[in-house]
Short mmCIF file of C-alpha atoms in Angstrom, two decimals:
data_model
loop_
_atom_site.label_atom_id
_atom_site.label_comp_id
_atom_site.label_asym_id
_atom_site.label_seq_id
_atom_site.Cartn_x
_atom_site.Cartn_y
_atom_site.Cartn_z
CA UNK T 2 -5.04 -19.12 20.82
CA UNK T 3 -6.88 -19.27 17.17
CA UNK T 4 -5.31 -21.33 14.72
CA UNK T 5 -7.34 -19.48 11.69
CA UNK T 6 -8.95 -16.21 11.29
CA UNK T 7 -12.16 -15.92 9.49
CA UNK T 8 -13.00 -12.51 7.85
CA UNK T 9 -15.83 -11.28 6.35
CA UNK T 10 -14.12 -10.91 2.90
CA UNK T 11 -15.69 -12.44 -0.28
CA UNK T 12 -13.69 -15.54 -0.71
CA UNK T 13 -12.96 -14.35 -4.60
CA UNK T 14 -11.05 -11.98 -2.43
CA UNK T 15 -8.70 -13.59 -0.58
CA UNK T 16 -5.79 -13.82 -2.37
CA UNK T 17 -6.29 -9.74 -2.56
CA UNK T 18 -6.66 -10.00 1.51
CA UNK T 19 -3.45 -11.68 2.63
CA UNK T 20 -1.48 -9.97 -0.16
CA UNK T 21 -2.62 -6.90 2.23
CA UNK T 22 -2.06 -9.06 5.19
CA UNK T 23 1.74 -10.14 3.63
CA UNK T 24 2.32 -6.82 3.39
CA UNK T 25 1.31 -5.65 6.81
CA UNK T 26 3.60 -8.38 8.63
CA UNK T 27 6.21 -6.74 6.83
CA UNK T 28 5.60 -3.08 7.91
CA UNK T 29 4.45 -2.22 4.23
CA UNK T 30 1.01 -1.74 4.98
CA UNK T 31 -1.25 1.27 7.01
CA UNK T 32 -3.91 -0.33 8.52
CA UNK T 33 -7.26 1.47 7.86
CA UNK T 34 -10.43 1.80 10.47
CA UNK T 35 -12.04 -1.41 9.32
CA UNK T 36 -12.15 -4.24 11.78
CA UNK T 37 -10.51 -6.86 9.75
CA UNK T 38 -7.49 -4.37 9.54
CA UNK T 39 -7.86 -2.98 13.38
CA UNK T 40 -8.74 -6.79 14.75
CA UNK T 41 -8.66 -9.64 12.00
CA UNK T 42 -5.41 -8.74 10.81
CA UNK T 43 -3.78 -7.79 14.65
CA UNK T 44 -5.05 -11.20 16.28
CA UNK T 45 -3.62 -12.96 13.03
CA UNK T 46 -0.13 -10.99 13.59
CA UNK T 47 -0.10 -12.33 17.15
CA UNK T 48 -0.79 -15.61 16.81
CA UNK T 49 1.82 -15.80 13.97
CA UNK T 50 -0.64 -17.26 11.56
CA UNK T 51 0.37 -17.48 8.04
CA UNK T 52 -2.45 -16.89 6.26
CA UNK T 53 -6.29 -15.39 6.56
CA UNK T 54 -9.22 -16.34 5.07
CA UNK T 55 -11.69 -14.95 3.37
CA UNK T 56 -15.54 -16.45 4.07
CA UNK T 57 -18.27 -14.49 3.18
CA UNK T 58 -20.09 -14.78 0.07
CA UNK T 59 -22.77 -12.21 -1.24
CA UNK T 60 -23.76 -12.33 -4.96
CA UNK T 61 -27.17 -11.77 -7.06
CA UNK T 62 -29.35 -14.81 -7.10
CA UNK T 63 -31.99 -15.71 -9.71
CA UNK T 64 -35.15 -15.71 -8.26
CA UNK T 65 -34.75 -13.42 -5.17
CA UNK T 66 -36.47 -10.18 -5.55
CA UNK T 67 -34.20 -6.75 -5.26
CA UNK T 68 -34.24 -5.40 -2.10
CA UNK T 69 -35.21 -1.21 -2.95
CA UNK T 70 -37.77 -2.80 -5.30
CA UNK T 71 -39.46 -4.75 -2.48
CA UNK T 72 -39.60 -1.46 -0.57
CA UNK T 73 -41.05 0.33 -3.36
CA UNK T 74 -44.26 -2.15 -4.45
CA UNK T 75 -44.94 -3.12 -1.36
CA UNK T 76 -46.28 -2.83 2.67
CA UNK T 77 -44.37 0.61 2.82
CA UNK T 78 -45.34 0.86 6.90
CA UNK T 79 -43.24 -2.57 7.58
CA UNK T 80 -40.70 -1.70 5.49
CA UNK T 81 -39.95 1.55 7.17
CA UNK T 82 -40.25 0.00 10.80
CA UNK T 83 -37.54 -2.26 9.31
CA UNK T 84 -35.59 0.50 8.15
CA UNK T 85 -36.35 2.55 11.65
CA UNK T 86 -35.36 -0.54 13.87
CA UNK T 87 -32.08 -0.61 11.33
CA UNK T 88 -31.45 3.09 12.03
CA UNK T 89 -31.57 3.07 15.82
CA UNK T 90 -29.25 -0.07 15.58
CA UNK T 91 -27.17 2.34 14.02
CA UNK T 92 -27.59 5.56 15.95
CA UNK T 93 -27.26 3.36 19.35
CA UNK T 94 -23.91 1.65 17.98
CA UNK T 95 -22.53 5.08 17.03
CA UNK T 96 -23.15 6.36 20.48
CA UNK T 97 -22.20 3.87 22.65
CA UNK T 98 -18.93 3.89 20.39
CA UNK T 99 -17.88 6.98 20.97
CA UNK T 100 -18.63 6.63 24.58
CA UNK T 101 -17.01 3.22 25.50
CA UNK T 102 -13.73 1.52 24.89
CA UNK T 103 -13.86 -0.45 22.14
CA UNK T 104 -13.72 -4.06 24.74
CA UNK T 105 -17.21 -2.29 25.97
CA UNK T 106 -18.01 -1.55 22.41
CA UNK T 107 -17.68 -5.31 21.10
CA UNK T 108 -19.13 -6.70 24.00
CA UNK T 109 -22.54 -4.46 24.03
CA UNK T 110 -22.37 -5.58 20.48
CA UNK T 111 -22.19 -9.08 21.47
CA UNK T 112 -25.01 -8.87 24.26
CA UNK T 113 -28.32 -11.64 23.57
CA UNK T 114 -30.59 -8.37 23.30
CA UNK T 115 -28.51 -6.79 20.91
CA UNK T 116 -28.07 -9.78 18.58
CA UNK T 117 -32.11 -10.31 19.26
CA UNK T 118 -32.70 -6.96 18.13
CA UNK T 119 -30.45 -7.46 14.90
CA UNK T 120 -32.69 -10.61 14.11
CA UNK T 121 -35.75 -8.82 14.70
CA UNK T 122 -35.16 -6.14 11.80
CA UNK T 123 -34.61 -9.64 9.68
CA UNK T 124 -37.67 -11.42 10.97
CA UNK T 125 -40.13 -8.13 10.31
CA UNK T 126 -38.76 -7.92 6.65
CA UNK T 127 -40.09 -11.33 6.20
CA UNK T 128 -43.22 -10.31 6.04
CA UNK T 129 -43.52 -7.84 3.24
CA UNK T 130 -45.49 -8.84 0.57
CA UNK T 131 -48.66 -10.70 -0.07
CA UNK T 132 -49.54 -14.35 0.13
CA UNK T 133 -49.14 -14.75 -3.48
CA UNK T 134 -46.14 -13.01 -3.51
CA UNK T 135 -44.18 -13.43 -0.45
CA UNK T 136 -41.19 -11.42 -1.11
CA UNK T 137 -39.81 -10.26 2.26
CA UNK T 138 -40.18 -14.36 2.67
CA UNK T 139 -38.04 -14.77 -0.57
CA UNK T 140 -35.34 -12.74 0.20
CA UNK T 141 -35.09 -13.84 3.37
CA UNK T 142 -34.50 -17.32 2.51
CA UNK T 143 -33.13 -17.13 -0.59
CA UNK T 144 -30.64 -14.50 0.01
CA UNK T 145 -30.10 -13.89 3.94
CA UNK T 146 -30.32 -17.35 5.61
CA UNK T 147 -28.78 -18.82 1.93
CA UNK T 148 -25.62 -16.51 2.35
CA UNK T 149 -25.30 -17.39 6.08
CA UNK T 150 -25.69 -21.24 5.51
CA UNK T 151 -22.91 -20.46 2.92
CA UNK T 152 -20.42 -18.96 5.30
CA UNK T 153 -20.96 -21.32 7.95
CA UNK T 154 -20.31 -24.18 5.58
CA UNK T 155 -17.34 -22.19 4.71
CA UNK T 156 -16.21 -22.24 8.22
CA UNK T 157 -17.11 -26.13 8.29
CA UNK T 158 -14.32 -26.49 5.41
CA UNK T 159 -11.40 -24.81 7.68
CA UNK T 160 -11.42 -27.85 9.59
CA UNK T 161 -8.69 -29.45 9.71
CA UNK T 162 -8.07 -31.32 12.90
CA UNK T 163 -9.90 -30.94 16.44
CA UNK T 164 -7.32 -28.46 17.27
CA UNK T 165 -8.07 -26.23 15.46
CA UNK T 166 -9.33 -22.72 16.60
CA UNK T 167 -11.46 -20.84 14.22
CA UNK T 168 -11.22 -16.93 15.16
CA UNK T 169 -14.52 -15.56 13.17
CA UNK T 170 -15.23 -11.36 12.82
CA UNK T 171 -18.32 -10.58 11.29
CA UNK T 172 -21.18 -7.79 11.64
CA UNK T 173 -22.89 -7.77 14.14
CA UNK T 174 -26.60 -8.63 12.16
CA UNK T 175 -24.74 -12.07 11.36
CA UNK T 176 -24.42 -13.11 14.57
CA UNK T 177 -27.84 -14.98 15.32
CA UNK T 178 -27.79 -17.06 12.58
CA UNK T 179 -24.11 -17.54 12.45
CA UNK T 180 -24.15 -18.65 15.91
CA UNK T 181 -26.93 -20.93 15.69
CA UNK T 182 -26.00 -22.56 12.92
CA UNK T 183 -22.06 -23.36 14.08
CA UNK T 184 -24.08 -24.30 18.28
CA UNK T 185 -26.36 -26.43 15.83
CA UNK T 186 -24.07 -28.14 14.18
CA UNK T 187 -21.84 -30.75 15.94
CA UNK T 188 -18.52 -29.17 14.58
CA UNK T 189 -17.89 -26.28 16.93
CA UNK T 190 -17.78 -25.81 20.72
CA UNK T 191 -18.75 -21.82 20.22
CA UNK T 192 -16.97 -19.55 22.27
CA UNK T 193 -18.30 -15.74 21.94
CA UNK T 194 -16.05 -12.44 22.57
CA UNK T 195 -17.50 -11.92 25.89
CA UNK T 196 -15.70 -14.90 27.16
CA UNK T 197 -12.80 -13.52 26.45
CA UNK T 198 -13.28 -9.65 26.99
CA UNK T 199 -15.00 -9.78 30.65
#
């Protein structure tokens, strides 16, 4: 059973989060639609944790370009592949949720060709721009892998003893680098929903 849940809250947030989450133990709080409320908050609630904990971080950097400008000045047929692959990412999670349970639902979502596919839409953007000018490359690096590399160190910090159990939700276009970076590591024996929903 997790010993910590991991949200995908800005960590300026959390106090905001488990005020909501405080609340909810009580019976003083509607859950909405959004999986932190529907799962982060439920699996927290039955594993009588205390607390949950905010661990994403995504703020303006100097130095990494804005995204709707790098669509706008440059390689407009990558960009909209990128924005096509995004959009049947989309389309095919919307349909296969309203088909499925949502234990199908999280698992297709956690499937290696799914989680490839995410990636992909990443690894195309990278290549906007020119060799001068890079920027697909920039943002990439300076804002996608830099805000992953930040949440898994995040993670790193809930550490507290080998027992514990780190329960992490997060979007499903995290997951390759998230899970690469925790396998990669040495800290974490990674265990993914699947091997608990099958």
């Amino acid at each position: 059973m997790p010993t910590k849940v991991a949200l995908e809250v800005a960590t300026e947030y959390e106090e905001k989060l488990n005020q909501d989450y405080d609340s909810y133990k009580k019976g003083d709080f509607t859950l909405s639609s959004n999986e932190i409320h529907q799962i982060g908050f439920q699996v927290a609630v039955k594993c009588n944790l205390e607390k949950v904990y905010a661990v994403d971080w995504n703020d303006n950097l100097e130095g990494v370009p804005d995204f709707e400008k790098i669509a706008e000045d440059n390689q407009l047929d990558i960009f909209d592949e990128v924005v096509k692959i995004g959009q049947e990412i989309t389309s095919q999670s919307e349909e296969y949720y309203q088909s499925h349970s949502l234990k199908e639902y999280l698992l297709w979502h956690n499937e290696k060709e799914n989680i490839a596919k995410g990636h992909e839409m990443y690894m195309k953007l990278s290549l906007i721009g020119s060799e001068s000018n890079p920027v697909g490359a920039i943002w990439i690096a300076k804002y996608w892998y830099y805000r992953n590399m930040l949440i898994y160190k995040k993670l790193v910090s809930l550490i507290n003893s080998k027992e514990d159990r780190i329960f992490v939700l997060y979007g499903a276009g995290h997951l390759h680098l998230l899970l690469q970076f925790l396998k990669e590591s040495g800290f974490f024996n990674v265990e993914v929903a699947s091997d608990y929903l099958r």
